[in-house]
Every structure is written in structure tokens, then in C-alpha cells.
Amino acid sequence: MTSQRTRNRLIDRLREQGIEDEIILNIIGTLPRHLFVDEALAHRAYEDTALPIGFNQTISQPYIVARMTELLLSKGSITSVLEVGTGSGYQASVLAKLVDTVYTVERILGMLERAALRFDMLGLRNIHYKHSDGAMGWAQRGPFEGIIMTASPMHIPEALIEQLVIGGRMVLPLGAGGLQELVVVTRTKSKFEVEVVERVNFVPLVSGKL
């Protein structure tokens, strides 16, 4: 279930799909993904697939986590990242091994509490979390060099663009279910630029707190 051979097969698959950053691949190969899913699904933790994690949410497939992380860091190392949608805590845990500080917000309190226990179990002291409406970001801790969204809004949230430094990048799915695109948004001095990467399938971004 958690053998190194199983994990190696996952990494080989990610390479075949175009993931090139060996540091990211090493992190995904060593981070215990089975701790982020229910015990009944632990035997599937190292498949390249999304899995249910309760609260009508899913943990993203490893390829998507690797791809979004690679896109975020493609222009060089950064120090501070905001994640919108903590979920299981898996994406934040990957980021925590690559940047100085990760800020993550989650609207579902029960899910955030579970993720916080995992951060503590793994000794990830550079993750700061907050129970909040994700679309509003975390302005008090910004501006950020990077933002990752793990739920899909219909439009690029203006509040989040304003929390990026000039030159900062935001990686997010955009659009309705079945018609979403993974995009990279770069903030410039006068506006922002959008690069469309590929088709994806994420849960929708929902406002409010639970």
C-alpha cells in the first residue's frame, strides 16, 4: 500500500505526463499521501486519481498537484504562498516543503481541523491556516508572491489579484464543471495577464463558511 515501489510507479507516471521538476517529484514521492485520505481508501492513495475526503470534497490527483506547483514556481523560487481551499491539506503540505511560508484558508471548519492535525503530525510549522471564505483571500498576511486555488470560480477573483505582488502568479481552475481550464494569472503594474494551460475538473468555488 505504501511501499516505495508503489510510490515510484506514481512518480514514473507523473514524468510520463510531463512533470519535469525533480524536486517536486521527490516531494510527492516521499510525502505520505495515505495520511490525507480515509483509512478505507489508503490502498488507493498512490494512484494518480482524485479521491473523496468527505464534505463532498476531493483530494486532487497527484498530477494536478504537481502541475499547479510546477507552474507556480516556474519563474523561480518564491517565499510566500496563499492557498485558497485547504481541503485535506495535501497541496499545502507539498508547498510547505518548497517555500518559506504557506497561508491557507478553508471554508469548511471540520475539514480545516483535520488538515491542521495532519500538519502537526508531519511537523510542518510553516503553514498558517484560517477558517474563512476563500474568495476573499487573506489580505492581512499579503501581499503574496504566489496564490493557488483548489476550487474553481466562474471569474478570476479581483480580491485575490490585489493580494499578489507585482509579478506574482496565481494558478487556478476557471469556469463551470466540465468546462474548466487551468490558468496562470500574472499581475503586472497596470493589469494582469492570463495564460491558459489545459482542461481540468475541480469542485466549484463556494462562498461563505461552514
PDB file of C-alpha atoms in Angstrom:
ATOM      1  CA  MET A   1       0.000   0.000   0.000  1.00  0.00           C
ATOM      2  CA  THR A   2       2.703   2.472   0.963  1.00  0.00           C
ATOM      3  CA  SER A   3       5.768   0.704  -0.417  1.00  0.00           C
ATOM      4  CA  GLN A   4       8.459   2.693  -2.177  1.00  0.00           C
ATOM      5  CA  ARG A   5       7.808   0.655  -5.309  1.00  0.00           C
ATOM      6  CA  THR A   6       4.193   1.863  -5.338  1.00  0.00           C
ATOM      7  CA  ARG A   7       5.303   5.448  -4.914  1.00  0.00           C
ATOM      8  CA  ASN A   8       7.935   5.066  -7.619  1.00  0.00           C
ATOM      9  CA  ARG A   9       5.284   3.927 -10.072  1.00  0.00           C
ATOM     10  CA  LEU A  10       3.336   7.098  -9.363  1.00  0.00           C
ATOM     11  CA  ILE A  11       6.409   9.259  -9.974  1.00  0.00           C
ATOM     12  CA  ASP A  12       7.136   7.433 -13.225  1.00  0.00           C
ATOM     13  CA  ARG A  13       3.584   8.165 -14.348  1.00  0.00           C
ATOM     14  CA  LEU A  14       3.925  11.867 -13.490  1.00  0.00           C
ATOM     15  CA  ARG A  15       7.122  12.053 -15.533  1.00  0.00           C
ATOM     16  CA  GLU A  16       5.332  10.414 -18.461  1.00  0.00           C
ATOM     17  CA  GLN A  17       2.654  13.106 -18.220  1.00  0.00           C
ATOM     18  CA  GLY A  18       5.234  15.875 -18.483  1.00  0.00           C
ATOM     19  CA  ILE A  19       6.160  16.815 -14.924  1.00  0.00           C
ATOM     20  CA  GLU A  20       9.846  17.760 -15.085  1.00  0.00           C
ATOM     21  CA  ASP A  21      10.752  19.358 -11.746  1.00  0.00           C
ATOM     22  CA  GLU A  22      12.669  16.659  -9.886  1.00  0.00           C
ATOM     23  CA  ILE A  23      12.380  18.457  -6.541  1.00  0.00           C
ATOM     24  CA  ILE A  24       8.585  18.444  -6.786  1.00  0.00           C
ATOM     25  CA  LEU A  25       8.608  14.816  -7.910  1.00  0.00           C
ATOM     26  CA  ASN A  26      10.786  13.862  -4.945  1.00  0.00           C
ATOM     27  CA  ILE A  27       8.428  15.602  -2.516  1.00  0.00           C
ATOM     28  CA  ILE A  28       5.391  13.843  -3.953  1.00  0.00           C
ATOM     29  CA  GLY A  29       7.278  10.557  -3.882  1.00  0.00           C
ATOM     30  CA  THR A  30       8.099  10.887  -0.183  1.00  0.00           C
ATOM     31  CA  LEU A  31       5.079  12.730   1.272  1.00  0.00           C
ATOM     32  CA  PRO A  32       2.717  10.129   2.809  1.00  0.00           C
ATOM     33  CA  ARG A  33      -0.442  10.783   0.760  1.00  0.00           C
ATOM     34  CA  HIS A  34      -2.214   7.910   2.521  1.00  0.00           C
ATOM     35  CA  LEU A  35      -2.404  10.096   5.638  1.00  0.00           C
ATOM     36  CA  PHE A  36      -4.580  12.593   3.755  1.00  0.00           C
ATOM     37  CA  VAL A  37      -7.382  10.177   2.850  1.00  0.00           C
ATOM     38  CA  ASP A  38      -9.737   7.998   4.868  1.00  0.00           C
ATOM     39  CA  GLU A  39      -8.200   4.731   6.015  1.00  0.00           C
ATOM     40  CA  ALA A  40     -10.623   2.779   3.805  1.00  0.00           C
ATOM     41  CA  LEU A  41      -9.098   4.452   0.724  1.00  0.00           C
ATOM     42  CA  ALA A  42      -5.466   4.341   1.842  1.00  0.00           C
ATOM     43  CA  HIS A  43      -4.709   1.463  -0.532  1.00  0.00           C
ATOM     44  CA  ARG A  44      -5.507   3.848  -3.428  1.00  0.00           C
ATOM     45  CA  ALA A  45      -3.513   6.805  -2.123  1.00  0.00           C
ATOM     46  CA  TYR A  46      -0.680   6.415  -4.660  1.00  0.00           C
ATOM     47  CA  GLU A  47      -2.888   6.111  -7.693  1.00  0.00           C
ATOM     48  CA  ASP A  48      -2.891   9.159  -9.931  1.00  0.00           C
ATOM     49  CA  THR A  49      -6.510   9.939  -9.206  1.00  0.00           C
ATOM     50  CA  ALA A  50      -8.687  12.256  -7.151  1.00  0.00           C
ATOM     51  CA  LEU A  51     -10.285  10.623  -4.102  1.00  0.00           C
ATOM     52  CA  PRO A  52     -13.207  11.634  -1.867  1.00  0.00           C
ATOM     53  CA  ILE A  53     -12.260  13.144   1.504  1.00  0.00           C
ATOM     54  CA  GLY A  54     -15.693  13.863   2.950  1.00  0.00           C
ATOM     55  CA  PHE A  55     -17.769  17.051   2.990  1.00  0.00           C
ATOM     56  CA  ASN A  56     -18.459  16.495  -0.748  1.00  0.00           C
ATOM     57  CA  GLN A  57     -14.817  17.362  -1.472  1.00  0.00           C
ATOM     58  CA  THR A  58     -11.910  15.510  -3.068  1.00  0.00           C
ATOM     59  CA  ILE A  59      -8.136  15.372  -2.765  1.00  0.00           C
ATOM     60  CA  SER A  60      -6.698  16.397  -6.134  1.00  0.00           C
ATOM     61  CA  GLN A  61      -4.908  13.810  -8.232  1.00  0.00           C
ATOM     62  CA  PRO A  62      -1.114  13.923  -7.790  1.00  0.00           C
ATOM     63  CA  TYR A  63      -0.610  15.069 -11.396  1.00  0.00           C
ATOM     64  CA  ILE A  64      -2.710  18.188 -10.817  1.00  0.00           C
ATOM     65  CA  VAL A  65      -0.915  18.965  -7.548  1.00  0.00           C
ATOM     66  CA  ALA A  66       2.456  18.579  -9.276  1.00  0.00           C
ATOM     67  CA  ARG A  67       1.376  20.563 -12.331  1.00  0.00           C
ATOM     68  CA  MET A  68      -0.036  23.502 -10.369  1.00  0.00           C
ATOM     69  CA  THR A  69       3.010  23.584  -8.108  1.00  0.00           C
ATOM     70  CA  GLU A  70       5.373  23.466 -11.090  1.00  0.00           C
ATOM     71  CA  LEU A  71       3.500  26.302 -12.808  1.00  0.00           C
ATOM     72  CA  LEU A  72       3.556  28.418  -9.656  1.00  0.00           C
ATOM     73  CA  LEU A  73       7.337  28.040  -9.306  1.00  0.00           C
ATOM     74  CA  SER A  74       8.232  28.080 -12.990  1.00  0.00           C
ATOM     75  CA  LYS A  75       9.722  31.586 -12.827  1.00  0.00           C
ATOM     76  CA  GLY A  76      11.943  30.789  -9.860  1.00  0.00           C
ATOM     77  CA  SER A  77      11.686  30.290  -6.112  1.00  0.00           C
ATOM     78  CA  ILE A  78       9.208  32.290  -4.041  1.00  0.00           C
ATOM     79  CA  THR A  79       8.846  32.751  -0.297  1.00  0.00           C
ATOM     80  CA  SER A  80       5.136  33.233   0.466  1.00  0.00           C
ATOM     81  CA  VAL A  81       2.118  31.439  -0.991  1.00  0.00           C
ATOM     82  CA  LEU A  82      -1.599  31.680  -0.310  1.00  0.00           C
ATOM     83  CA  GLU A  83      -3.691  28.570  -0.904  1.00  0.00           C
ATOM     84  CA  VAL A  84      -7.446  29.003  -1.317  1.00  0.00           C
ATOM     85  CA  GLY A  85      -9.146  25.770  -0.292  1.00  0.00           C
ATOM     86  CA  THR A  86      -7.122  23.790   2.255  1.00  0.00           C
ATOM     87  CA  GLY A  87      -9.125  20.606   1.724  1.00  0.00           C
ATOM     88  CA  SER A  88      -7.203  17.605   3.019  1.00  0.00           C
ATOM     89  CA  GLY A  89      -4.058  19.709   3.434  1.00  0.00           C
ATOM     90  CA  TYR A  90      -2.095  17.763   0.814  1.00  0.00           C
ATOM     91  CA  GLN A  91      -1.360  20.652  -1.571  1.00  0.00           C
ATOM     92  CA  ALA A  92      -0.347  22.908   1.320  1.00  0.00           C
ATOM     93  CA  SER A  93       1.974  20.198   2.626  1.00  0.00           C
ATOM     94  CA  VAL A  94       3.705  19.929  -0.755  1.00  0.00           C
ATOM     95  CA  LEU A  95       4.107  23.710  -0.893  1.00  0.00           C
ATOM     96  CA  ALA A  96       5.430  23.839   2.674  1.00  0.00           C
ATOM     97  CA  LYS A  97       8.499  21.889   1.558  1.00  0.00           C
ATOM     98  CA  LEU A  98       9.209  24.368  -1.245  1.00  0.00           C
ATOM     99  CA  VAL A  99       8.522  27.856   0.140  1.00  0.00           C
ATOM    100  CA  ASP A 100       9.233  29.662   3.395  1.00  0.00           C
ATOM    101  CA  THR A 101       5.617  30.264   4.414  1.00  0.00           C
ATOM    102  CA  VAL A 102       2.255  28.878   3.314  1.00  0.00           C
ATOM    103  CA  TYR A 103      -1.012  30.585   4.207  1.00  0.00           C
ATOM    104  CA  THR A 104      -4.127  28.521   3.581  1.00  0.00           C
ATOM    105  CA  VAL A 105      -7.835  29.283   4.005  1.00  0.00           C
ATOM    106  CA  GLU A 106     -10.742  26.833   4.130  1.00  0.00           C
ATOM    107  CA  ARG A 107     -14.485  27.492   4.417  1.00  0.00           C
ATOM    108  CA  ILE A 108     -15.368  24.111   5.998  1.00  0.00           C
ATOM    109  CA  LEU A 109     -14.254  24.101   9.630  1.00  0.00           C
ATOM    110  CA  GLY A 110     -14.332  20.326  10.097  1.00  0.00           C
ATOM    111  CA  MET A 111     -12.082  19.825   7.092  1.00  0.00           C
ATOM    112  CA  LEU A 112      -9.654  22.513   8.256  1.00  0.00           C
ATOM    113  CA  GLU A 113      -9.402  20.907  11.686  1.00  0.00           C
ATOM    114  CA  ARG A 114      -8.480  17.557  10.114  1.00  0.00           C
ATOM    115  CA  ALA A 115      -5.858  19.218   7.910  1.00  0.00           C
ATOM    116  CA  ALA A 116      -4.373  21.043  10.912  1.00  0.00           C
ATOM    117  CA  LEU A 117      -3.880  17.706  12.684  1.00  0.00           C
ATOM    118  CA  ARG A 118      -2.004  16.392   9.641  1.00  0.00           C
ATOM    119  CA  PHE A 119       0.229  19.487   9.501  1.00  0.00           C
ATOM    120  CA  ASP A 120       1.088  18.931  13.164  1.00  0.00           C
ATOM    121  CA  MET A 121       1.699  15.198  12.647  1.00  0.00           C
ATOM    122  CA  LEU A 122       4.116  15.948   9.810  1.00  0.00           C
ATOM    123  CA  GLY A 123       5.870  18.744  11.700  1.00  0.00           C
ATOM    124  CA  LEU A 124       5.009  21.389   9.101  1.00  0.00           C
ATOM    125  CA  ARG A 125       5.400  24.503  11.219  1.00  0.00           C
ATOM    126  CA  ASN A 126       5.476  26.951   8.308  1.00  0.00           C
ATOM    127  CA  ILE A 127       1.796  26.518   7.405  1.00  0.00           C
ATOM    128  CA  HIS A 128      -0.633  29.098   8.772  1.00  0.00           C
ATOM    129  CA  TYR A 129      -4.339  28.353   8.380  1.00  0.00           C
ATOM    130  CA  LYS A 130      -7.617  30.199   8.750  1.00  0.00           C
ATOM    131  CA  HIS A 131     -11.327  29.339   8.659  1.00  0.00           C
ATOM    132  CA  SER A 132     -12.574  31.831   6.087  1.00  0.00           C
ATOM    133  CA  ASP A 133     -14.353  32.459   2.793  1.00  0.00           C
ATOM    134  CA  GLY A 134     -11.616  31.595   0.320  1.00  0.00           C
ATOM    135  CA  ALA A 135     -12.629  34.070  -2.367  1.00  0.00           C
ATOM    136  CA  MET A 136     -11.642  36.882  -0.004  1.00  0.00           C
ATOM    137  CA  GLY A 137      -8.129  35.522   0.445  1.00  0.00           C
ATOM    138  CA  TRP A 138      -6.138  36.636   3.484  1.00  0.00           C
ATOM    139  CA  ALA A 139      -5.288  40.285   2.899  1.00  0.00           C
ATOM    140  CA  GLN A 140      -3.789  40.792   6.359  1.00  0.00           C
ATOM    141  CA  ARG A 141      -0.981  38.353   5.528  1.00  0.00           C
ATOM    142  CA  GLY A 142      -0.392  39.562   1.983  1.00  0.00           C
ATOM    143  CA  PRO A 143       0.739  40.546  -0.477  1.00  0.00           C
ATOM    144  CA  PHE A 144       1.793  37.102  -1.685  1.00  0.00           C
ATOM    145  CA  GLU A 145       4.276  36.052  -4.336  1.00  0.00           C
ATOM    146  CA  GLY A 146       2.023  33.180  -5.353  1.00  0.00           C
ATOM    147  CA  ILE A 147      -1.576  32.034  -4.957  1.00  0.00           C
ATOM    148  CA  ILE A 148      -3.028  28.584  -5.675  1.00  0.00           C
ATOM    149  CA  MET A 149      -6.773  27.952  -5.815  1.00  0.00           C
ATOM    150  CA  THR A 150      -8.051  24.396  -5.405  1.00  0.00           C
ATOM    151  CA  ALA A 151     -11.665  25.197  -6.301  1.00  0.00           C
ATOM    152  CA  SER A 152     -12.981  26.746  -9.490  1.00  0.00           C
ATOM    153  CA  PRO A 153     -14.567  30.223  -9.646  1.00  0.00           C
ATOM    154  CA  MET A 154     -16.509  31.414 -12.668  1.00  0.00           C
ATOM    155  CA  HIS A 155     -14.349  34.547 -12.886  1.00  0.00           C
ATOM    156  CA  ILE A 156     -10.892  35.496 -11.639  1.00  0.00           C
ATOM    157  CA  PRO A 157     -11.457  36.913  -8.111  1.00  0.00           C
ATOM    158  CA  GLU A 158     -10.392  40.553  -8.109  1.00  0.00           C
ATOM    159  CA  ALA A 159      -9.749  40.455  -4.358  1.00  0.00           C
ATOM    160  CA  LEU A 160      -7.092  37.807  -4.897  1.00  0.00           C
ATOM    161  CA  ILE A 161      -5.393  39.641  -7.759  1.00  0.00           C
ATOM    162  CA  GLU A 162      -4.983  42.605  -5.422  1.00  0.00           C
ATOM    163  CA  GLN A 163      -3.240  40.355  -2.885  1.00  0.00           C
ATOM    164  CA  LEU A 164      -0.483  39.442  -5.364  1.00  0.00           C
ATOM    165  CA  VAL A 165       2.783  41.341  -5.543  1.00  0.00           C
ATOM    166  CA  ILE A 166       3.620  42.890  -8.909  1.00  0.00           C
ATOM    167  CA  GLY A 167       4.989  39.990 -10.919  1.00  0.00           C
ATOM    168  CA  GLY A 168       3.243  37.475  -8.656  1.00  0.00           C
ATOM    169  CA  ARG A 169       1.461  34.455 -10.128  1.00  0.00           C
ATOM    170  CA  MET A 170      -1.861  32.811  -9.377  1.00  0.00           C
ATOM    171  CA  VAL A 171      -2.639  29.283 -10.578  1.00  0.00           C
ATOM    172  CA  LEU A 172      -6.305  28.304 -10.612  1.00  0.00           C
ATOM    173  CA  PRO A 173      -9.026  26.356 -12.382  1.00  0.00           C
ATOM    174  CA  LEU A 174     -11.557  28.639 -14.026  1.00  0.00           C
ATOM    175  CA  GLY A 175     -15.095  28.036 -15.243  1.00  0.00           C
ATOM    176  CA  ALA A 176     -18.052  25.721 -14.678  1.00  0.00           C
ATOM    177  CA  GLY A 177     -17.803  21.958 -14.140  1.00  0.00           C
ATOM    178  CA  GLY A 178     -16.774  20.081 -17.273  1.00  0.00           C
ATOM    179  CA  LEU A 179     -15.684  23.295 -18.972  1.00  0.00           C
ATOM    180  CA  GLN A 180     -12.867  24.367 -16.681  1.00  0.00           C
ATOM    181  CA  GLU A 181      -9.410  25.477 -17.745  1.00  0.00           C
ATOM    182  CA  LEU A 182      -6.267  25.608 -15.662  1.00  0.00           C
ATOM    183  CA  VAL A 183      -4.881  29.131 -15.992  1.00  0.00           C
ATOM    184  CA  VAL A 184      -1.887  31.097 -14.767  1.00  0.00           C
ATOM    185  CA  VAL A 185      -2.558  34.747 -13.909  1.00  0.00           C
ATOM    186  CA  THR A 186       0.418  37.110 -13.617  1.00  0.00           C
ATOM    187  CA  ARG A 187      -0.077  40.519 -12.030  1.00  0.00           C
ATOM    188  CA  THR A 188       1.570  43.419 -13.880  1.00  0.00           C
ATOM    189  CA  LYS A 189       1.875  47.096 -12.946  1.00  0.00           C
ATOM    190  CA  SER A 190      -1.290  48.090 -14.764  1.00  0.00           C
ATOM    191  CA  LYS A 191      -3.339  44.882 -15.159  1.00  0.00           C
ATOM    192  CA  PHE A 192      -2.907  41.111 -15.225  1.00  0.00           C
ATOM    193  CA  GLU A 193      -2.051  38.559 -17.892  1.00  0.00           C
ATOM    194  CA  VAL A 194      -3.758  35.191 -18.294  1.00  0.00           C
ATOM    195  CA  GLU A 195      -2.226  32.033 -19.770  1.00  0.00           C
ATOM    196  CA  VAL A 196      -4.474  29.033 -20.438  1.00  0.00           C
ATOM    197  CA  VAL A 197      -2.704  25.722 -19.743  1.00  0.00           C
ATOM    198  CA  GLU A 198      -5.076  22.758 -20.050  1.00  0.00           C
ATOM    199  CA  ARG A 199      -8.556  21.395 -19.318  1.00  0.00           C
ATOM    200  CA  VAL A 200      -9.269  20.321 -15.725  1.00  0.00           C
ATOM    201  CA  ASN A 201     -12.101  19.261 -13.450  1.00  0.00           C
ATOM    202  CA  PHE A 202     -12.404  20.811  -9.962  1.00  0.00           C
ATOM    203  CA  VAL A 203     -15.161  21.343  -7.437  1.00  0.00           C
ATOM    204  CA  PRO A 204     -16.711  24.832  -7.757  1.00  0.00           C
ATOM    205  CA  LEU A 205     -15.663  27.695  -5.506  1.00  0.00           C
ATOM    206  CA  VAL A 206     -18.429  28.299  -2.962  1.00  0.00           C
ATOM    207  CA  SER A 207     -18.836  31.437  -0.853  1.00  0.00           C
ATOM    208  CA  GLY A 208     -19.489  31.545   2.870  1.00  0.00           C
ATOM    209  CA  LYS A 209     -18.273  29.449   5.810  1.00  0.00           C
ATOM    210  CA  LEU A 210     -19.444  26.121   7.259  1.00  0.00           C
TER     211      LEU A 210
END
